[in-house]
Amino acid sequence: MAIIFMSFGARRFARRYATAAVALAESMNNPFAVGFAFFGLGWLDSSEGLLEDAVLHLQKSAAAYREAGDLHSWGAPTIFLSQWVLCPLGDLSFARTLASELVRISQDTGDPQLATWGYSCLGCVALTCEPLDETSATLAKARDLALQISAY
């Protein structure tokens, strides 16, 4: 709901809802709920330019999903943090580390979505500090993997 409120410009409602969702999820002591709630709050933070808060909330989301053993869901806050928060903050080293971890875990789990996210972020980082041909090859890997993923 927080993301829907945010989409319609009702940021105050979105913040209230996201904060309440985190409190409820934490009181339930359910790592899936905690991961989802912190992901929504981190998304909201980043959309409002509160990037340092977004880093904290997205890391909490990723940690909760990892605690739950849900590595696919762990990938969502990890790619969002890496590509849409750390890159704009200029923390390319940490962004590259997270993206490489996405690729490594995708190889361990056989999850092509994680690999797509990881290569996409590695390409984003490469745009700022790598030769264009290497960047193009990395982004082509992400594209090729994405095209192989079924929509259902």
mmCIF file with all atom_site columns, C-alpha atoms in Angstrom:
data_model
loop_
_atom_site.group_PDB
_atom_site.id
_atom_site.type_symbol
_atom_site.label_atom_id
_atom_site.label_alt_id
_atom_site.label_comp_id
_atom_site.label_asym_id
_atom_site.label_entity_id
_atom_site.label_seq_id
_atom_site.pdbx_PDB_ins_code
_atom_site.Cartn_x
_atom_site.Cartn_y
_atom_site.Cartn_z
_atom_site.occupancy
_atom_site.B_iso_or_equiv
_atom_site.pdbx_formal_charge
_atom_site.auth_seq_id
_atom_site.auth_comp_id
_atom_site.auth_asym_id
_atom_site.auth_atom_id
_atom_site.pdbx_PDB_model_num
ATOM 1   C CA . MET A 1 1   ? 0.000  0.000   0.000   1.00 0.00 ? 1   MET A CA 1
ATOM 2   C CA . ALA A 1 2   ? 2.858  2.389   0.774   1.00 0.00 ? 2   ALA A CA 1
ATOM 3   C CA . ILE A 1 3   ? 4.125  2.142   -2.799  1.00 0.00 ? 3   ILE A CA 1
ATOM 4   C CA . ILE A 1 4   ? 0.613  2.743   -4.156  1.00 0.00 ? 4   ILE A CA 1
ATOM 5   C CA . PHE A 1 5   ? 0.176  5.809   -1.918  1.00 0.00 ? 5   PHE A CA 1
ATOM 6   C CA . MET A 1 6   ? 3.601  7.032   -3.037  1.00 0.00 ? 6   MET A CA 1
ATOM 7   C CA . SER A 1 7   ? 2.664  6.546   -6.702  1.00 0.00 ? 7   SER A CA 1
ATOM 8   C CA . PHE A 1 8   ? -0.285 8.886   -6.265  1.00 0.00 ? 8   PHE A CA 1
ATOM 9   C CA . GLY A 1 9   ? 1.741  11.516  -4.430  1.00 0.00 ? 9   GLY A CA 1
ATOM 10  C CA . ALA A 1 10  ? 0.290  10.746  -1.000  1.00 0.00 ? 10  ALA A CA 1
ATOM 11  C CA . ARG A 1 11  ? 3.738  10.577  0.567   1.00 0.00 ? 11  ARG A CA 1
ATOM 12  C CA . ARG A 1 12  ? 2.621  11.303  4.113   1.00 0.00 ? 12  ARG A CA 1
ATOM 13  C CA . PHE A 1 13  ? 0.164  8.386   3.983   1.00 0.00 ? 13  PHE A CA 1
ATOM 14  C CA . ALA A 1 14  ? 2.821  6.211   2.357   1.00 0.00 ? 14  ALA A CA 1
ATOM 15  C CA . ARG A 1 15  ? 5.330  6.959   5.137   1.00 0.00 ? 15  ARG A CA 1
ATOM 16  C CA . ARG A 1 16  ? 2.738  6.333   7.845   1.00 0.00 ? 16  ARG A CA 1
ATOM 17  C CA . TYR A 1 17  ? 1.671  3.043   6.252   1.00 0.00 ? 17  TYR A CA 1
ATOM 18  C CA . ALA A 1 18  ? 5.255  1.843   5.648   1.00 0.00 ? 18  ALA A CA 1
ATOM 19  C CA . THR A 1 19  ? 6.312  2.666   9.203   1.00 0.00 ? 19  THR A CA 1
ATOM 20  C CA . ALA A 1 20  ? 3.269  0.862   10.620  1.00 0.00 ? 20  ALA A CA 1
ATOM 21  C CA . ALA A 1 21  ? 3.994  -2.140  8.379   1.00 0.00 ? 21  ALA A CA 1
ATOM 22  C CA . VAL A 1 22  ? 7.543  -2.385  9.753   1.00 0.00 ? 22  VAL A CA 1
ATOM 23  C CA . ALA A 1 23  ? 6.286  -2.213  13.350  1.00 0.00 ? 23  ALA A CA 1
ATOM 24  C CA . LEU A 1 24  ? 3.636  -4.880  12.699  1.00 0.00 ? 24  LEU A CA 1
ATOM 25  C CA . ALA A 1 25  ? 6.084  -7.180  10.878  1.00 0.00 ? 25  ALA A CA 1
ATOM 26  C CA . GLU A 1 26  ? 8.657  -6.887  13.645  1.00 0.00 ? 26  GLU A CA 1
ATOM 27  C CA . SER A 1 27  ? 6.028  -7.617  16.306  1.00 0.00 ? 27  SER A CA 1
ATOM 28  C CA . MET A 1 28  ? 5.068  -10.804 14.419  1.00 0.00 ? 28  MET A CA 1
ATOM 29  C CA . ASN A 1 29  ? 8.729  -11.871 14.350  1.00 0.00 ? 29  ASN A CA 1
ATOM 30  C CA . ASN A 1 30  ? 8.228  -13.143 10.799  1.00 0.00 ? 30  ASN A CA 1
ATOM 31  C CA . PRO A 1 31  ? 11.349 -12.595 8.650   1.00 0.00 ? 31  PRO A CA 1
ATOM 32  C CA . PHE A 1 32  ? 9.344  -12.663 5.385   1.00 0.00 ? 32  PHE A CA 1
ATOM 33  C CA . ALA A 1 33  ? 7.041  -9.911  6.651   1.00 0.00 ? 33  ALA A CA 1
ATOM 34  C CA . VAL A 1 34  ? 10.004 -7.930  8.017   1.00 0.00 ? 34  VAL A CA 1
ATOM 35  C CA . GLY A 1 35  ? 11.812 -8.220  4.684   1.00 0.00 ? 35  GLY A CA 1
ATOM 36  C CA . PHE A 1 36  ? 8.769  -7.074  2.732   1.00 0.00 ? 36  PHE A CA 1
ATOM 37  C CA . ALA A 1 37  ? 8.001  -4.170  5.089   1.00 0.00 ? 37  ALA A CA 1
ATOM 38  C CA . PHE A 1 38  ? 11.561 -2.849  5.124   1.00 0.00 ? 38  PHE A CA 1
ATOM 39  C CA . PHE A 1 39  ? 11.732 -3.182  1.335   1.00 0.00 ? 39  PHE A CA 1
ATOM 40  C CA . GLY A 1 40  ? 8.677  -0.923  1.008   1.00 0.00 ? 40  GLY A CA 1
ATOM 41  C CA . LEU A 1 41  ? 10.147 1.591   3.452   1.00 0.00 ? 41  LEU A CA 1
ATOM 42  C CA . GLY A 1 42  ? 13.510 1.553   1.642   1.00 0.00 ? 42  GLY A CA 1
ATOM 43  C CA . TRP A 1 43  ? 11.787 2.097   -1.705  1.00 0.00 ? 43  TRP A CA 1
ATOM 44  C CA . LEU A 1 44  ? 9.874  5.025   -0.246  1.00 0.00 ? 44  LEU A CA 1
ATOM 45  C CA . ASP A 1 45  ? 13.065 6.484   1.257   1.00 0.00 ? 45  ASP A CA 1
ATOM 46  C CA . SER A 1 46  ? 14.879 6.307   -2.065  1.00 0.00 ? 46  SER A CA 1
ATOM 47  C CA . SER A 1 47  ? 11.986 7.900   -3.956  1.00 0.00 ? 47  SER A CA 1
ATOM 48  C CA . GLU A 1 48  ? 12.072 10.807  -1.505  1.00 0.00 ? 48  GLU A CA 1
ATOM 49  C CA . GLY A 1 49  ? 15.835 11.222  -1.843  1.00 0.00 ? 49  GLY A CA 1
ATOM 50  C CA . LEU A 1 50  ? 16.553 9.878   1.649   1.00 0.00 ? 50  LEU A CA 1
ATOM 51  C CA . LEU A 1 51  ? 19.305 7.647   0.325   1.00 0.00 ? 51  LEU A CA 1
ATOM 52  C CA . GLU A 1 52  ? 21.126 7.042   3.609   1.00 0.00 ? 52  GLU A CA 1
ATOM 53  C CA . ASP A 1 53  ? 17.853 5.878   5.198   1.00 0.00 ? 53  ASP A CA 1
ATOM 54  C CA . ALA A 1 54  ? 17.201 3.747   2.114   1.00 0.00 ? 54  ALA A CA 1
ATOM 55  C CA . VAL A 1 55  ? 20.579 2.020   2.578   1.00 0.00 ? 55  VAL A CA 1
ATOM 56  C CA . LEU A 1 56  ? 19.696 1.111   6.167   1.00 0.00 ? 56  LEU A CA 1
ATOM 57  C CA . HIS A 1 57  ? 16.165 -0.101  5.393   1.00 0.00 ? 57  HIS A CA 1
ATOM 58  C CA . LEU A 1 58  ? 17.116 -2.072  2.287   1.00 0.00 ? 58  LEU A CA 1
ATOM 59  C CA . GLN A 1 59  ? 19.955 -3.765  4.179   1.00 0.00 ? 59  GLN A CA 1
ATOM 60  C CA . LYS A 1 60  ? 17.480 -4.744  6.903   1.00 0.00 ? 60  LYS A CA 1
ATOM 61  C CA . SER A 1 61  ? 15.137 -6.109  4.229   1.00 0.00 ? 61  SER A CA 1
ATOM 62  C CA . ALA A 1 62  ? 17.886 -8.172  2.620   1.00 0.00 ? 62  ALA A CA 1
ATOM 63  C CA . ALA A 1 63  ? 19.042 -9.477  6.012   1.00 0.00 ? 63  ALA A CA 1
ATOM 64  C CA . ALA A 1 64  ? 15.509 -10.578 6.923   1.00 0.00 ? 64  ALA A CA 1
ATOM 65  C CA . TYR A 1 65  ? 15.025 -12.447 3.656   1.00 0.00 ? 65  TYR A CA 1
ATOM 66  C CA . ARG A 1 66  ? 18.422 -14.081 4.059   1.00 0.00 ? 66  ARG A CA 1
ATOM 67  C CA . GLU A 1 67  ? 17.509 -15.101 7.616   1.00 0.00 ? 67  GLU A CA 1
ATOM 68  C CA . ALA A 1 68  ? 14.341 -16.664 6.209   1.00 0.00 ? 68  ALA A CA 1
ATOM 69  C CA . GLY A 1 69  ? 16.418 -18.582 3.656   1.00 0.00 ? 69  GLY A CA 1
ATOM 70  C CA . ASP A 1 70  ? 14.625 -16.929 0.724   1.00 0.00 ? 70  ASP A CA 1
ATOM 71  C CA . LEU A 1 71  ? 17.528 -15.993 -1.543  1.00 0.00 ? 71  LEU A CA 1
ATOM 72  C CA . HIS A 1 72  ? 15.306 -15.029 -4.473  1.00 0.00 ? 72  HIS A CA 1
ATOM 73  C CA . SER A 1 73  ? 13.471 -12.456 -2.358  1.00 0.00 ? 73  SER A CA 1
ATOM 74  C CA . TRP A 1 74  ? 16.829 -11.369 -0.881  1.00 0.00 ? 74  TRP A CA 1
ATOM 75  C CA . GLY A 1 75  ? 17.807 -10.364 -4.408  1.00 0.00 ? 75  GLY A CA 1
ATOM 76  C CA . ALA A 1 76  ? 15.130 -7.673  -4.758  1.00 0.00 ? 76  ALA A CA 1
ATOM 77  C CA . PRO A 1 77  ? 16.310 -5.315  -1.994  1.00 0.00 ? 77  PRO A CA 1
ATOM 78  C CA . THR A 1 78  ? 19.911 -6.169  -2.855  1.00 0.00 ? 78  THR A CA 1
ATOM 79  C CA . ILE A 1 79  ? 19.620 -5.078  -6.506  1.00 0.00 ? 79  ILE A CA 1
ATOM 80  C CA . PHE A 1 80  ? 17.517 -2.059  -5.573  1.00 0.00 ? 80  PHE A CA 1
ATOM 81  C CA . LEU A 1 81  ? 20.110 -1.027  -2.980  1.00 0.00 ? 81  LEU A CA 1
ATOM 82  C CA . SER A 1 82  ? 23.019 -1.640  -5.291  1.00 0.00 ? 82  SER A CA 1
ATOM 83  C CA . GLN A 1 83  ? 21.741 -0.123  -8.533  1.00 0.00 ? 83  GLN A CA 1
ATOM 84  C CA . TRP A 1 84  ? 19.304 2.555   -7.414  1.00 0.00 ? 84  TRP A CA 1
ATOM 85  C CA . VAL A 1 85  ? 20.802 3.756   -4.131  1.00 0.00 ? 85  VAL A CA 1
ATOM 86  C CA . LEU A 1 86  ? 24.526 3.008   -3.905  1.00 0.00 ? 86  LEU A CA 1
ATOM 87  C CA . CYS A 1 87  ? 25.351 3.969   -7.507  1.00 0.00 ? 87  CYS A CA 1
ATOM 88  C CA . PRO A 1 88  ? 23.717 7.416   -7.159  1.00 0.00 ? 88  PRO A CA 1
ATOM 89  C CA . LEU A 1 89  ? 25.521 7.842   -3.820  1.00 0.00 ? 89  LEU A CA 1
ATOM 90  C CA . GLY A 1 90  ? 28.785 7.067   -5.610  1.00 0.00 ? 90  GLY A CA 1
ATOM 91  C CA . ASP A 1 91  ? 29.549 3.987   -3.504  1.00 0.00 ? 91  ASP A CA 1
ATOM 92  C CA . LEU A 1 92  ? 30.513 1.961   -6.556  1.00 0.00 ? 92  LEU A CA 1
ATOM 93  C CA . SER A 1 93  ? 32.755 -0.432  -4.653  1.00 0.00 ? 93  SER A CA 1
ATOM 94  C CA . PHE A 1 94  ? 29.922 -1.599  -2.376  1.00 0.00 ? 94  PHE A CA 1
ATOM 95  C CA . ALA A 1 95  ? 27.512 -1.666  -5.339  1.00 0.00 ? 95  ALA A CA 1
ATOM 96  C CA . ARG A 1 96  ? 29.931 -3.892  -7.268  1.00 0.00 ? 96  ARG A CA 1
ATOM 97  C CA . THR A 1 97  ? 30.361 -6.181  -4.249  1.00 0.00 ? 97  THR A CA 1
ATOM 98  C CA . LEU A 1 98  ? 26.596 -6.667  -3.895  1.00 0.00 ? 98  LEU A CA 1
ATOM 99  C CA . ALA A 1 99  ? 26.140 -7.186  -7.636  1.00 0.00 ? 99  ALA A CA 1
ATOM 100 C CA . SER A 1 100 ? 28.921 -9.784  -7.684  1.00 0.00 ? 100 SER A CA 1
ATOM 101 C CA . GLU A 1 101 ? 27.275 -11.533 -4.741  1.00 0.00 ? 101 GLU A CA 1
ATOM 102 C CA . LEU A 1 102 ? 23.992 -11.647 -6.688  1.00 0.00 ? 102 LEU A CA 1
ATOM 103 C CA . VAL A 1 103 ? 25.778 -13.316 -9.607  1.00 0.00 ? 103 VAL A CA 1
ATOM 104 C CA . ARG A 1 104 ? 27.621 -15.771 -7.324  1.00 0.00 ? 104 ARG A CA 1
ATOM 105 C CA . ILE A 1 105 ? 24.461 -16.775 -5.464  1.00 0.00 ? 105 ILE A CA 1
ATOM 106 C CA . SER A 1 106 ? 22.569 -17.111 -8.750  1.00 0.00 ? 106 SER A CA 1
ATOM 107 C CA . GLN A 1 107 ? 25.181 -19.639 -9.861  1.00 0.00 ? 107 GLN A CA 1
ATOM 108 C CA . ASP A 1 108 ? 24.881 -21.532 -6.558  1.00 0.00 ? 108 ASP A CA 1
ATOM 109 C CA . THR A 1 109 ? 21.065 -21.601 -6.670  1.00 0.00 ? 109 THR A CA 1
ATOM 110 C CA . GLY A 1 110 ? 20.443 -21.734 -10.424 1.00 0.00 ? 110 GLY A CA 1
ATOM 111 C CA . ASP A 1 111 ? 18.240 -18.619 -10.214 1.00 0.00 ? 111 ASP A CA 1
ATOM 112 C CA . PRO A 1 112 ? 18.485 -16.753 -13.550 1.00 0.00 ? 112 PRO A CA 1
ATOM 113 C CA . GLN A 1 113 ? 16.596 -13.740 -12.162 1.00 0.00 ? 113 GLN A CA 1
ATOM 114 C CA . LEU A 1 114 ? 19.334 -13.130 -9.595  1.00 0.00 ? 114 LEU A CA 1
ATOM 115 C CA . ALA A 1 115 ? 21.948 -13.422 -12.338 1.00 0.00 ? 115 ALA A CA 1
ATOM 116 C CA . THR A 1 116 ? 20.053 -10.928 -14.498 1.00 0.00 ? 116 THR A CA 1
ATOM 117 C CA . TRP A 1 117 ? 19.851 -8.464  -11.624 1.00 0.00 ? 117 TRP A CA 1
ATOM 118 C CA . GLY A 1 118 ? 23.527 -8.965  -10.779 1.00 0.00 ? 118 GLY A CA 1
ATOM 119 C CA . TYR A 1 119 ? 24.802 -8.453  -14.333 1.00 0.00 ? 119 TYR A CA 1
ATOM 120 C CA . SER A 1 120 ? 22.489 -5.459  -14.772 1.00 0.00 ? 120 SER A CA 1
ATOM 121 C CA . CYS A 1 121 ? 23.993 -3.807  -11.715 1.00 0.00 ? 121 CYS A CA 1
ATOM 122 C CA . LEU A 1 122 ? 27.545 -4.728  -12.704 1.00 0.00 ? 122 LEU A CA 1
ATOM 123 C CA . GLY A 1 123 ? 26.783 -3.008  -16.010 1.00 0.00 ? 123 GLY A CA 1
ATOM 124 C CA . CYS A 1 124 ? 25.503 0.073   -14.192 1.00 0.00 ? 124 CYS A CA 1
ATOM 125 C CA . VAL A 1 125 ? 28.730 0.263   -12.191 1.00 0.00 ? 125 VAL A CA 1
ATOM 126 C CA . ALA A 1 126 ? 30.814 -0.407  -15.296 1.00 0.00 ? 126 ALA A CA 1
ATOM 127 C CA . LEU A 1 127 ? 29.214 2.551   -17.086 1.00 0.00 ? 127 LEU A CA 1
ATOM 128 C CA . THR A 1 128 ? 31.097 4.836   -14.715 1.00 0.00 ? 128 THR A CA 1
ATOM 129 C CA . CYS A 1 129 ? 34.517 3.214   -14.633 1.00 0.00 ? 129 CYS A CA 1
ATOM 130 C CA . GLU A 1 130 ? 35.041 0.485   -17.256 1.00 0.00 ? 130 GLU A CA 1
ATOM 131 C CA . PRO A 1 131 ? 35.744 0.491   -20.993 1.00 0.00 ? 131 PRO A CA 1
ATOM 132 C CA . LEU A 1 132 ? 32.591 0.605   -23.073 1.00 0.00 ? 132 LEU A CA 1
ATOM 133 C CA . ASP A 1 133 ? 33.151 -2.791  -24.701 1.00 0.00 ? 133 ASP A CA 1
ATOM 134 C CA . GLU A 1 134 ? 33.357 -4.515  -21.295 1.00 0.00 ? 134 GLU A CA 1
ATOM 135 C CA . THR A 1 135 ? 30.283 -2.622  -20.123 1.00 0.00 ? 135 THR A CA 1
ATOM 136 C CA . SER A 1 136 ? 28.396 -3.631  -23.250 1.00 0.00 ? 136 SER A CA 1
ATOM 137 C CA . ALA A 1 137 ? 29.322 -7.297  -22.775 1.00 0.00 ? 137 ALA A CA 1
ATOM 138 C CA . THR A 1 138 ? 28.126 -7.260  -19.157 1.00 0.00 ? 138 THR A CA 1
ATOM 139 C CA . LEU A 1 139 ? 24.824 -5.616  -20.053 1.00 0.00 ? 139 LEU A CA 1
ATOM 140 C CA . ALA A 1 140 ? 24.378 -8.040  -22.960 1.00 0.00 ? 140 ALA A CA 1
ATOM 141 C CA . LYS A 1 141 ? 24.673 -10.936 -20.462 1.00 0.00 ? 141 LYS A CA 1
ATOM 142 C CA . ALA A 1 142 ? 21.908 -9.361  -18.379 1.00 0.00 ? 142 ALA A CA 1
ATOM 143 C CA . ARG A 1 143 ? 19.732 -8.876  -21.451 1.00 0.00 ? 143 ARG A CA 1
ATOM 144 C CA . ASP A 1 144 ? 20.298 -12.405 -22.760 1.00 0.00 ? 144 ASP A CA 1
ATOM 145 C CA . LEU A 1 145 ? 19.473 -13.948 -19.390 1.00 0.00 ? 145 LEU A CA 1
ATOM 146 C CA . ALA A 1 146 ? 16.367 -11.774 -19.025 1.00 0.00 ? 146 ALA A CA 1
ATOM 147 C CA . LEU A 1 147 ? 15.082 -12.902 -22.401 1.00 0.00 ? 147 LEU A CA 1
ATOM 148 C CA . GLN A 1 148 ? 15.337 -16.538 -21.299 1.00 0.00 ? 148 GLN A CA 1
ATOM 149 C CA . ILE A 1 149 ? 13.204 -16.047 -18.170 1.00 0.00 ? 149 ILE A CA 1
ATOM 150 C CA . SER A 1 150 ? 9.598  -17.076 -18.558 1.00 0.00 ? 150 SER A CA 1
ATOM 151 C CA . ALA A 1 151 ? 6.956  -14.559 -17.498 1.00 0.00 ? 151 ALA A CA 1
ATOM 152 C CA . TYR A 1 152 ? 5.134  -17.368 -15.654 1.00 0.00 ? 152 TYR A CA 1
#
